[in-house]
Amino acid sequence: MNRENFFRKYDKIIEQLGDEKPHLLLHSCCGPCSSSVIELLAKNFEVTVLWYNPNLWPETEFNKRLDTQKQLISCLDGDGIHAQLLELPWRSEDYFSRIKGLEREPEEGKRCLECFRVRLDETARIAAERGFDWFCTTLTVSSRKDAVAINAIGRQAEEKYGVRWLPSEFKKREGNHRSIILSEKYGLYRQEYCGCVFSMELGDKK
């Protein structure tokens, strides 16, 4: 079975847009990951970054990563790349209630899929509620994240909330490498673990 080419799908959508710049709600998992993604998307969309990461632990880390997201948006703006920020407060109960019973799952297993799902569901819900044309996530820029699973979850949220999901595999076409370059350029804080309390205990590297 041939694997889906998400960037080919992305390219077809961009071609169909023409000169139009629709509004897109971009879920961001962190500043570094969002750097190359915002740079790419801003060429064809009016981008609003959604900061919704109830998985992050502890709250001090949540705030540190939020500050980094704000720093990135300010730096990009200085380079003529514009994005708005919509930030939601730390709601760790959203995460813990969804992964109950999966605490002992290994990293990159079922618990992580639920983590993706809770964030993309909320992104789609807000996108539909606020009249965005599209939604997507920075999660596919990471070499550690399963783009097939993330896109499947995105499509499920699209069906549930009636707002269009933008397929992606942002790690491709040097996207992951570009995020590293931009993070160094702007002096962004790069975290030492994925984000949740379980990855923190394992000392997981992003």
JSON list of C-alpha atoms in Angstrom, two decimals:
[
{"chain": "A", "resi": 1, "resn": "MET", "atom": "CA", "xyz": [0.00, 0.00, 0.00]},
{"chain": "A", "resi": 2, "resn": "ASN", "atom": "CA", "xyz": [1.36, 3.42, -0.97]},
{"chain": "A", "resi": 3, "resn": "ARG", "atom": "CA", "xyz": [1.75, 5.90, 1.85]},
{"chain": "A", "resi": 4, "resn": "GLU", "atom": "CA", "xyz": [-0.21, 9.14, 1.49]},
{"chain": "A", "resi": 5, "resn": "ASN", "atom": "CA", "xyz": [1.79, 12.09, 0.21]},
{"chain": "A", "resi": 6, "resn": "PHE", "atom": "CA", "xyz": [0.51, 14.85, 2.45]},
{"chain": "A", "resi": 7, "resn": "PHE", "atom": "CA", "xyz": [2.62, 17.56, 0.87]},
{"chain": "A", "resi": 8, "resn": "ARG", "atom": "CA", "xyz": [1.22, 16.71, -2.56]},
{"chain": "A", "resi": 9, "resn": "LYS", "atom": "CA", "xyz": [-2.26, 17.21, -1.12]},
{"chain": "A", "resi": 10, "resn": "TYR", "atom": "CA", "xyz": [-1.09, 20.43, 0.50]},
{"chain": "A", "resi": 11, "resn": "ASP", "atom": "CA", "xyz": [0.31, 21.70, -2.82]},
{"chain": "A", "resi": 12, "resn": "LYS", "atom": "CA", "xyz": [-2.97, 21.02, -4.62]},
{"chain": "A", "resi": 13, "resn": "ILE", "atom": "CA", "xyz": [-4.89, 23.00, -2.02]},
{"chain": "A", "resi": 14, "resn": "ILE", "atom": "CA", "xyz": [-2.45, 25.92, -2.30]},
{"chain": "A", "resi": 15, "resn": "GLU", "atom": "CA", "xyz": [-2.80, 25.92, -6.10]},
{"chain": "A", "resi": 16, "resn": "GLN", "atom": "CA", "xyz": [-6.57, 26.15, -5.78]},
{"chain": "A", "resi": 17, "resn": "LEU", "atom": "CA", "xyz": [-6.37, 29.18, -3.47]},
{"chain": "A", "resi": 18, "resn": "GLY", "atom": "CA", "xyz": [-5.00, 31.47, -6.14]},
{"chain": "A", "resi": 19, "resn": "ASP", "atom": "CA", "xyz": [-4.60, 34.98, -4.75]},
{"chain": "A", "resi": 20, "resn": "GLU", "atom": "CA", "xyz": [-6.97, 34.28, -1.87]},
{"chain": "A", "resi": 21, "resn": "LYS", "atom": "CA", "xyz": [-5.51, 34.19, 1.66]},
{"chain": "A", "resi": 22, "resn": "PRO", "atom": "CA", "xyz": [-8.01, 32.32, 3.83]},
{"chain": "A", "resi": 23, "resn": "HIS", "atom": "CA", "xyz": [-7.92, 32.37, 7.61]},
{"chain": "A", "resi": 24, "resn": "LEU", "atom": "CA", "xyz": [-6.20, 29.42, 9.22]},
{"chain": "A", "resi": 25, "resn": "LEU", "atom": "CA", "xyz": [-6.02, 28.40, 12.87]},
{"chain": "A", "resi": 26, "resn": "LEU", "atom": "CA", "xyz": [-2.69, 26.73, 13.55]},
{"chain": "A", "resi": 27, "resn": "HIS", "atom": "CA", "xyz": [-2.31, 24.67, 16.69]},
{"chain": "A", "resi": 28, "resn": "SER", "atom": "CA", "xyz": [1.24, 25.11, 17.96]},
{"chain": "A", "resi": 29, "resn": "CYS", "atom": "CA", "xyz": [2.95, 22.63, 20.24]},
{"chain": "A", "resi": 30, "resn": "CYS", "atom": "CA", "xyz": [5.90, 24.97, 20.87]},
{"chain": "A", "resi": 31, "resn": "GLY", "atom": "CA", "xyz": [7.75, 27.97, 19.48]},
{"chain": "A", "resi": 32, "resn": "PRO", "atom": "CA", "xyz": [10.63, 26.11, 17.81]},
{"chain": "A", "resi": 33, "resn": "CYS", "atom": "CA", "xyz": [8.35, 23.66, 16.01]},
{"chain": "A", "resi": 34, "resn": "SER", "atom": "CA", "xyz": [6.06, 26.45, 14.83]},
{"chain": "A", "resi": 35, "resn": "SER", "atom": "CA", "xyz": [8.85, 28.61, 13.41]},
{"chain": "A", "resi": 36, "resn": "SER", "atom": "CA", "xyz": [9.27, 27.06, 9.96]},
{"chain": "A", "resi": 37, "resn": "VAL", "atom": "CA", "xyz": [5.56, 26.18, 9.81]},
{"chain": "A", "resi": 38, "resn": "ILE", "atom": "CA", "xyz": [4.42, 29.78, 10.30]},
{"chain": "A", "resi": 39, "resn": "GLU", "atom": "CA", "xyz": [7.03, 30.93, 7.80]},
{"chain": "A", "resi": 40, "resn": "LEU", "atom": "CA", "xyz": [5.59, 28.55, 5.21]},
{"chain": "A", "resi": 41, "resn": "LEU", "atom": "CA", "xyz": [1.88, 29.02, 5.93]},
{"chain": "A", "resi": 42, "resn": "ALA", "atom": "CA", "xyz": [2.00, 32.82, 6.08]},
{"chain": "A", "resi": 43, "resn": "LYS", "atom": "CA", "xyz": [2.74, 32.88, 2.34]},
{"chain": "A", "resi": 44, "resn": "ASN", "atom": "CA", "xyz": [-0.77, 31.65, 1.57]},
{"chain": "A", "resi": 45, "resn": "PHE", "atom": "CA", "xyz": [-2.89, 32.08, 4.72]},
{"chain": "A", "resi": 46, "resn": "GLU", "atom": "CA", "xyz": [-3.82, 34.62, 7.33]},
{"chain": "A", "resi": 47, "resn": "VAL", "atom": "CA", "xyz": [-2.41, 32.66, 10.27]},
{"chain": "A", "resi": 48, "resn": "THR", "atom": "CA", "xyz": [-3.61, 32.68, 13.85]},
{"chain": "A", "resi": 49, "resn": "VAL", "atom": "CA", "xyz": [-1.56, 30.54, 16.20]},
{"chain": "A", "resi": 50, "resn": "LEU", "atom": "CA", "xyz": [-3.55, 28.69, 18.85]},
{"chain": "A", "resi": 51, "resn": "TRP", "atom": "CA", "xyz": [-1.71, 28.03, 22.10]},
{"chain": "A", "resi": 52, "resn": "TYR", "atom": "CA", "xyz": [-3.56, 25.11, 23.64]},
{"chain": "A", "resi": 53, "resn": "ASN", "atom": "CA", "xyz": [-1.31, 22.54, 25.31]},
{"chain": "A", "resi": 54, "resn": "PRO", "atom": "CA", "xyz": [-2.90, 21.08, 28.45]},
{"chain": "A", "resi": 55, "resn": "ASN", "atom": "CA", "xyz": [-0.40, 18.23, 28.30]},
{"chain": "A", "resi": 56, "resn": "LEU", "atom": "CA", "xyz": [2.49, 20.46, 29.35]},
{"chain": "A", "resi": 57, "resn": "TRP", "atom": "CA", "xyz": [3.88, 19.85, 32.82]},
{"chain": "A", "resi": 58, "resn": "PRO", "atom": "CA", "xyz": [4.49, 21.62, 35.14]},
{"chain": "A", "resi": 59, "resn": "GLU", "atom": "CA", "xyz": [2.75, 24.98, 34.84]},
{"chain": "A", "resi": 60, "resn": "THR", "atom": "CA", "xyz": [6.09, 26.79, 34.92]},
{"chain": "A", "resi": 61, "resn": "GLU", "atom": "CA", "xyz": [7.11, 24.89, 31.78]},
{"chain": "A", "resi": 62, "resn": "PHE", "atom": "CA", "xyz": [3.79, 25.76, 30.15]},
{"chain": "A", "resi": 63, "resn": "ASN", "atom": "CA", "xyz": [4.45, 29.45, 30.80]},
{"chain": "A", "resi": 64, "resn": "LYS", "atom": "CA", "xyz": [8.05, 29.24, 29.63]},
{"chain": "A", "resi": 65, "resn": "ARG", "atom": "CA", "xyz": [7.02, 27.69, 26.33]},
{"chain": "A", "resi": 66, "resn": "LEU", "atom": "CA", "xyz": [4.21, 30.22, 25.92]},
{"chain": "A", "resi": 67, "resn": "ASP", "atom": "CA", "xyz": [6.73, 33.04, 26.41]},
{"chain": "A", "resi": 68, "resn": "THR", "atom": "CA", "xyz": [8.89, 31.42, 23.72]},
{"chain": "A", "resi": 69, "resn": "GLN", "atom": "CA", "xyz": [5.91, 31.29, 21.37]},
{"chain": "A", "resi": 70, "resn": "LYS", "atom": "CA", "xyz": [5.32, 35.00, 21.90]},
{"chain": "A", "resi": 71, "resn": "GLN", "atom": "CA", "xyz": [9.02, 35.69, 21.34]},
{"chain": "A", "resi": 72, "resn": "LEU", "atom": "CA", "xyz": [8.93, 33.83, 18.05]},
{"chain": "A", "resi": 73, "resn": "ILE", "atom": "CA", "xyz": [5.87, 35.67, 16.75]},
{"chain": "A", "resi": 74, "resn": "SER", "atom": "CA", "xyz": [7.50, 38.98, 17.61]},
{"chain": "A", "resi": 75, "resn": "CYS", "atom": "CA", "xyz": [10.74, 38.00, 15.85]},
{"chain": "A", "resi": 76, "resn": "LEU", "atom": "CA", "xyz": [8.90, 36.79, 12.75]},
{"chain": "A", "resi": 77, "resn": "ASP", "atom": "CA", "xyz": [6.90, 40.00, 12.67]},
{"chain": "A", "resi": 78, "resn": "GLY", "atom": "CA", "xyz": [10.16, 41.93, 12.62]},
{"chain": "A", "resi": 79, "resn": "ASP", "atom": "CA", "xyz": [11.10, 39.94, 9.51]},
{"chain": "A", "resi": 80, "resn": "GLY", "atom": "CA", "xyz": [7.78, 40.70, 7.82]},
{"chain": "A", "resi": 81, "resn": "ILE", "atom": "CA", "xyz": [6.12, 37.35, 8.59]},
{"chain": "A", "resi": 82, "resn": "HIS", "atom": "CA", "xyz": [2.85, 38.02, 10.40]},
{"chain": "A", "resi": 83, "resn": "ALA", "atom": "CA", "xyz": [0.75, 35.81, 12.65]},
{"chain": "A", "resi": 84, "resn": "GLN", "atom": "CA", "xyz": [-1.75, 36.45, 15.42]},
{"chain": "A", "resi": 85, "resn": "LEU", "atom": "CA", "xyz": [-1.76, 34.58, 18.73]},
{"chain": "A", "resi": 86, "resn": "LEU", "atom": "CA", "xyz": [-4.77, 33.11, 20.50]},
{"chain": "A", "resi": 87, "resn": "GLU", "atom": "CA", "xyz": [-3.71, 31.71, 23.86]},
{"chain": "A", "resi": 88, "resn": "LEU", "atom": "CA", "xyz": [-5.71, 29.48, 26.15]},
{"chain": "A", "resi": 89, "resn": "PRO", "atom": "CA", "xyz": [-4.84, 29.05, 29.85]},
{"chain": "A", "resi": 90, "resn": "TRP", "atom": "CA", "xyz": [-3.21, 25.98, 31.34]},
{"chain": "A", "resi": 91, "resn": "ARG", "atom": "CA", "xyz": [-5.96, 23.35, 31.64]},
{"chain": "A", "resi": 92, "resn": "SER", "atom": "CA", "xyz": [-4.10, 20.21, 32.67]},
{"chain": "A", "resi": 93, "resn": "GLU", "atom": "CA", "xyz": [-7.37, 18.52, 33.64]},
{"chain": "A", "resi": 94, "resn": "ASP", "atom": "CA", "xyz": [-8.28, 18.40, 29.92]},
{"chain": "A", "resi": 95, "resn": "TYR", "atom": "CA", "xyz": [-5.25, 16.20, 29.34]},
{"chain": "A", "resi": 96, "resn": "PHE", "atom": "CA", "xyz": [-5.35, 14.00, 32.42]},
{"chain": "A", "resi": 97, "resn": "SER", "atom": "CA", "xyz": [-9.03, 13.20, 31.99]},
{"chain": "A", "resi": 98, "resn": "ARG", "atom": "CA", "xyz": [-8.43, 12.03, 28.41]},
{"chain": "A", "resi": 99, "resn": "ILE", "atom": "CA", "xyz": [-5.41, 9.82, 29.13]},
{"chain": "A", "resi": 100, "resn": "LYS", "atom": "CA", "xyz": [-6.84, 8.17, 32.23]},
{"chain": "A", "resi": 101, "resn": "GLY", "atom": "CA", "xyz": [-5.97, 4.47, 32.12]},
{"chain": "A", "resi": 102, "resn": "LEU", "atom": "CA", "xyz": [-3.11, 5.06, 29.66]},
{"chain": "A", "resi": 103, "resn": "GLU", "atom": "CA", "xyz": [-0.56, 6.29, 32.19]},
{"chain": "A", "resi": 104, "resn": "ARG", "atom": "CA", "xyz": [1.65, 3.23, 31.73]},
{"chain": "A", "resi": 105, "resn": "GLU", "atom": "CA", "xyz": [1.63, 3.35, 27.94]},
{"chain": "A", "resi": 106, "resn": "PRO", "atom": "CA", "xyz": [5.07, 3.81, 26.33]},
{"chain": "A", "resi": 107, "resn": "GLU", "atom": "CA", "xyz": [6.07, 7.07, 24.69]},
{"chain": "A", "resi": 108, "resn": "GLU", "atom": "CA", "xyz": [4.74, 7.39, 21.13]},
{"chain": "A", "resi": 109, "resn": "GLY", "atom": "CA", "xyz": [1.95, 4.94, 22.01]},
{"chain": "A", "resi": 110, "resn": "LYS", "atom": "CA", "xyz": [-1.80, 5.23, 22.68]},
{"chain": "A", "resi": 111, "resn": "ARG", "atom": "CA", "xyz": [-1.38, 7.95, 25.30]},
{"chain": "A", "resi": 112, "resn": "CYS", "atom": "CA", "xyz": [0.33, 10.20, 22.77]},
{"chain": "A", "resi": 113, "resn": "LEU", "atom": "CA", "xyz": [-2.46, 9.64, 20.26]},
{"chain": "A", "resi": 114, "resn": "GLU", "atom": "CA", "xyz": [-4.99, 10.84, 22.84]},
{"chain": "A", "resi": 115, "resn": "CYS", "atom": "CA", "xyz": [-2.76, 13.84, 23.50]},
{"chain": "A", "resi": 116, "resn": "PHE", "atom": "CA", "xyz": [-2.89, 14.71, 19.80]},
{"chain": "A", "resi": 117, "resn": "ARG", "atom": "CA", "xyz": [-6.64, 14.15, 19.76]},
{"chain": "A", "resi": 118, "resn": "VAL", "atom": "CA", "xyz": [-7.51, 16.41, 22.69]},
{"chain": "A", "resi": 119, "resn": "ARG", "atom": "CA", "xyz": [-5.53, 19.29, 21.18]},
{"chain": "A", "resi": 120, "resn": "LEU", "atom": "CA", "xyz": [-6.78, 18.89, 17.61]},
{"chain": "A", "resi": 121, "resn": "ASP", "atom": "CA", "xyz": [-10.39, 18.47, 18.73]},
{"chain": "A", "resi": 122, "resn": "GLU", "atom": "CA", "xyz": [-10.22, 21.77, 20.59]},
{"chain": "A", "resi": 123, "resn": "THR", "atom": "CA", "xyz": [-8.47, 23.46, 17.67]},
{"chain": "A", "resi": 124, "resn": "ALA", "atom": "CA", "xyz": [-11.20, 22.33, 15.27]},
{"chain": "A", "resi": 125, "resn": "ARG", "atom": "CA", "xyz": [-13.95, 23.34, 17.69]},
{"chain": "A", "resi": 126, "resn": "ILE", "atom": "CA", "xyz": [-12.54, 26.85, 18.08]},
{"chain": "A", "resi": 127, "resn": "ALA", "atom": "CA", "xyz": [-11.86, 27.16, 14.34]},
{"chain": "A", "resi": 128, "resn": "ALA", "atom": "CA", "xyz": [-15.49, 26.31, 13.59]},
{"chain": "A", "resi": 129, "resn": "GLU", "atom": "CA", "xyz": [-16.83, 28.54, 16.36]},
{"chain": "A", "resi": 130, "resn": "ARG", "atom": "CA", "xyz": [-14.79, 31.56, 15.22]},
{"chain": "A", "resi": 131, "resn": "GLY", "atom": "CA", "xyz": [-15.28, 31.15, 11.50]},
{"chain": "A", "resi": 132, "resn": "PHE", "atom": "CA", "xyz": [-11.82, 30.06, 10.39]},
{"chain": "A", "resi": 133, "resn": "ASP", "atom": "CA", "xyz": [-11.57, 28.52, 6.93]},
{"chain": "A", "resi": 134, "resn": "TRP", "atom": "CA", "xyz": [-8.91, 25.93, 7.81]},
{"chain": "A", "resi": 135, "resn": "PHE", "atom": "CA", "xyz": [-7.08, 24.41, 10.76]},
{"chain": "A", "resi": 136, "resn": "CYS", "atom": "CA", "xyz": [-3.91, 22.37, 11.17]},
{"chain": "A", "resi": 137, "resn": "THR", "atom": "CA", "xyz": [-1.05, 21.71, 13.60]},
{"chain": "A", "resi": 138, "resn": "THR", "atom": "CA", "xyz": [2.70, 22.08, 13.90]},
{"chain": "A", "resi": 139, "resn": "LEU", "atom": "CA", "xyz": [2.97, 18.54, 15.28]},
{"chain": "A", "resi": 140, "resn": "THR", "atom": "CA", "xyz": [3.94, 17.05, 11.91]},
{"chain": "A", "resi": 141, "resn": "VAL", "atom": "CA", "xyz": [7.20, 19.04, 11.80]},
{"chain": "A", "resi": 142, "resn": "SER", "atom": "CA", "xyz": [8.72, 16.77, 14.44]},
{"chain": "A", "resi": 143, "resn": "SER", "atom": "CA", "xyz": [10.67, 13.72, 13.31]},
{"chain": "A", "resi": 144, "resn": "ARG", "atom": "CA", "xyz": [9.31, 11.93, 16.39]},
{"chain": "A", "resi": 145, "resn": "LYS", "atom": "CA", "xyz": [5.64, 12.40, 15.52]},
{"chain": "A", "resi": 146, "resn": "ASP", "atom": "CA", "xyz": [3.58, 10.11, 13.28]},
{"chain": "A", "resi": 147, "resn": "ALA", "atom": "CA", "xyz": [2.22, 12.27, 10.46]},
{"chain": "A", "resi": 148, "resn": "VAL", "atom": "CA", "xyz": [-0.16, 9.54, 9.27]},
{"chain": "A", "resi": 149, "resn": "ALA", "atom": "CA", "xyz": [-1.81, 9.29, 12.70]},
{"chain": "A", "resi": 150, "resn": "ILE", "atom": "CA", "xyz": [-1.93, 13.08, 13.15]},
{"chain": "A", "resi": 151, "resn": "ASN", "atom": "CA", "xyz": [-3.58, 13.62, 9.76]},
{"chain": "A", "resi": 152, "resn": "ALA", "atom": "CA", "xyz": [-6.12, 10.89, 10.51]},
{"chain": "A", "resi": 153, "resn": "ILE", "atom": "CA", "xyz": [-7.02, 12.59, 13.79]},
{"chain": "A", "resi": 154, "resn": "GLY", "atom": "CA", "xyz": [-7.24, 15.92, 11.98]},
{"chain": "A", "resi": 155, "resn": "ARG", "atom": "CA", "xyz": [-9.67, 14.51, 9.43]},
{"chain": "A", "resi": 156, "resn": "GLN", "atom": "CA", "xyz": [-11.82, 13.06, 12.21]},
{"chain": "A", "resi": 157, "resn": "ALA", "atom": "CA", "xyz": [-11.98, 16.50, 13.83]},
{"chain": "A", "resi": 158, "resn": "GLU", "atom": "CA", "xyz": [-12.85, 18.01, 10.44]},
{"chain": "A", "resi": 159, "resn": "GLU", "atom": "CA", "xyz": [-15.85, 15.68, 10.15]},
{"chain": "A", "resi": 160, "resn": "LYS", "atom": "CA", "xyz": [-16.91, 16.34, 13.72]},
{"chain": "A", "resi": 161, "resn": "TYR", "atom": "CA", "xyz": [-16.78, 20.15, 13.60]},
{"chain": "A", "resi": 162, "resn": "GLY", "atom": "CA", "xyz": [-17.24, 20.94, 9.91]},
{"chain": "A", "resi": 163, "resn": "VAL", "atom": "CA", "xyz": [-14.10, 23.00, 9.37]},
{"chain": "A", "resi": 164, "resn": "ARG", "atom": "CA", "xyz": [-11.47, 22.07, 6.79]},
{"chain": "A", "resi": 165, "resn": "TRP", "atom": "CA", "xyz": [-8.33, 20.24, 7.86]},
{"chain": "A", "resi": 166, "resn": "LEU", "atom": "CA", "xyz": [-5.13, 21.21, 6.05]},
{"chain": "A", "resi": 167, "resn": "PRO", "atom": "CA", "xyz": [-3.10, 18.02, 5.45]},
{"chain": "A", "resi": 168, "resn": "SER", "atom": "CA", "xyz": [0.58, 18.30, 6.25]},
{"chain": "A", "resi": 169, "resn": "GLU", "atom": "CA", "xyz": [3.88, 16.66, 6.89]},
{"chain": "A", "resi": 170, "resn": "PHE", "atom": "CA", "xyz": [5.87, 19.76, 7.75]},
{"chain": "A", "resi": 171, "resn": "LYS", "atom": "CA", "xyz": [9.03, 17.81, 8.55]},
{"chain": "A", "resi": 172, "resn": "LYS", "atom": "CA", "xyz": [9.43, 17.20, 4.81]},
{"chain": "A", "resi": 173, "resn": "ARG", "atom": "CA", "xyz": [11.20, 19.61, 2.44]},
{"chain": "A", "resi": 174, "resn": "GLU", "atom": "CA", "xyz": [13.72, 20.51, 5.14]},
{"chain": "A", "resi": 175, "resn": "GLY", "atom": "CA", "xyz": [10.96, 21.78, 7.43]},
{"chain": "A", "resi": 176, "resn": "ASN", "atom": "CA", "xyz": [12.44, 20.23, 10.56]},
{"chain": "A", "resi": 177, "resn": "HIS", "atom": "CA", "xyz": [15.93, 21.47, 9.69]},
{"chain": "A", "resi": 178, "resn": "ARG", "atom": "CA", "xyz": [14.59, 24.95, 8.95]},
{"chain": "A", "resi": 179, "resn": "SER", "atom": "CA", "xyz": [12.93, 25.06, 12.39]},
{"chain": "A", "resi": 180, "resn": "ILE", "atom": "CA", "xyz": [16.32, 24.40, 13.99]},
{"chain": "A", "resi": 181, "resn": "ILE", "atom": "CA", "xyz": [17.93, 27.20, 11.97]},
{"chain": "A", "resi": 182, "resn": "LEU", "atom": "CA", "xyz": [15.19, 29.69, 12.88]},
{"chain": "A", "resi": 183, "resn": "SER", "atom": "CA", "xyz": [15.30, 28.68, 16.55]},
{"chain": "A", "resi": 184, "resn": "GLU", "atom": "CA", "xyz": [19.02, 29.42, 16.63]},
{"chain": "A", "resi": 185, "resn": "LYS", "atom": "CA", "xyz": [18.55, 32.66, 14.71]},
{"chain": "A", "resi": 186, "resn": "TYR", "atom": "CA", "xyz": [15.98, 33.98, 17.17]},
{"chain": "A", "resi": 187, "resn": "GLY", "atom": "CA", "xyz": [17.55, 32.47, 20.30]},
{"chain": "A", "resi": 188, "resn": "LEU", "atom": "CA", "xyz": [14.50, 30.38, 21.17]},
{"chain": "A", "resi": 189, "resn": "TYR", "atom": "CA", "xyz": [14.31, 28.15, 24.21]},
{"chain": "A", "resi": 190, "resn": "ARG", "atom": "CA", "xyz": [14.42, 24.52, 23.05]},
{"chain": "A", "resi": 191, "resn": "GLN", "atom": "CA", "xyz": [12.94, 22.16, 25.60]},
{"chain": "A", "resi": 192, "resn": "GLU", "atom": "CA", "xyz": [14.60, 18.96, 26.78]},
{"chain": "A", "resi": 193, "resn": "TYR", "atom": "CA", "xyz": [11.46, 16.79, 26.85]},
{"chain": "A", "resi": 194, "resn": "CYS", "atom": "CA", "xyz": [8.30, 16.50, 24.81]},
{"chain": "A", "resi": 195, "resn": "GLY", "atom": "CA", "xyz": [6.07, 18.13, 27.37]},
{"chain": "A", "resi": 196, "resn": "CYS", "atom": "CA", "xyz": [3.99, 15.84, 29.57]},
{"chain": "A", "resi": 197, "resn": "VAL", "atom": "CA", "xyz": [4.91, 14.58, 33.03]},
{"chain": "A", "resi": 198, "resn": "PHE", "atom": "CA", "xyz": [5.62, 11.13, 31.61]},
{"chain": "A", "resi": 199, "resn": "SER", "atom": "CA", "xyz": [8.13, 12.36, 29.04]},
{"chain": "A", "resi": 200, "resn": "MET", "atom": "CA", "xyz": [9.69, 14.61, 31.68]},
{"chain": "A", "resi": 201, "resn": "GLU", "atom": "CA", "xyz": [10.33, 11.61, 33.92]},
{"chain": "A", "resi": 202, "resn": "LEU", "atom": "CA", "xyz": [11.97, 9.77, 31.04]},
{"chain": "A", "resi": 203, "resn": "GLY", "atom": "CA", "xyz": [14.08, 12.75, 30.05]},
{"chain": "A", "resi": 204, "resn": "ASP", "atom": "CA", "xyz": [12.66, 12.39, 26.55]},
{"chain": "A", "resi": 205, "resn": "LYS", "atom": "CA", "xyz": [14.34, 14.48, 23.84]},
{"chain": "A", "resi": 206, "resn": "LYS", "atom": "CA", "xyz": [12.23, 16.19, 21.21]}
]
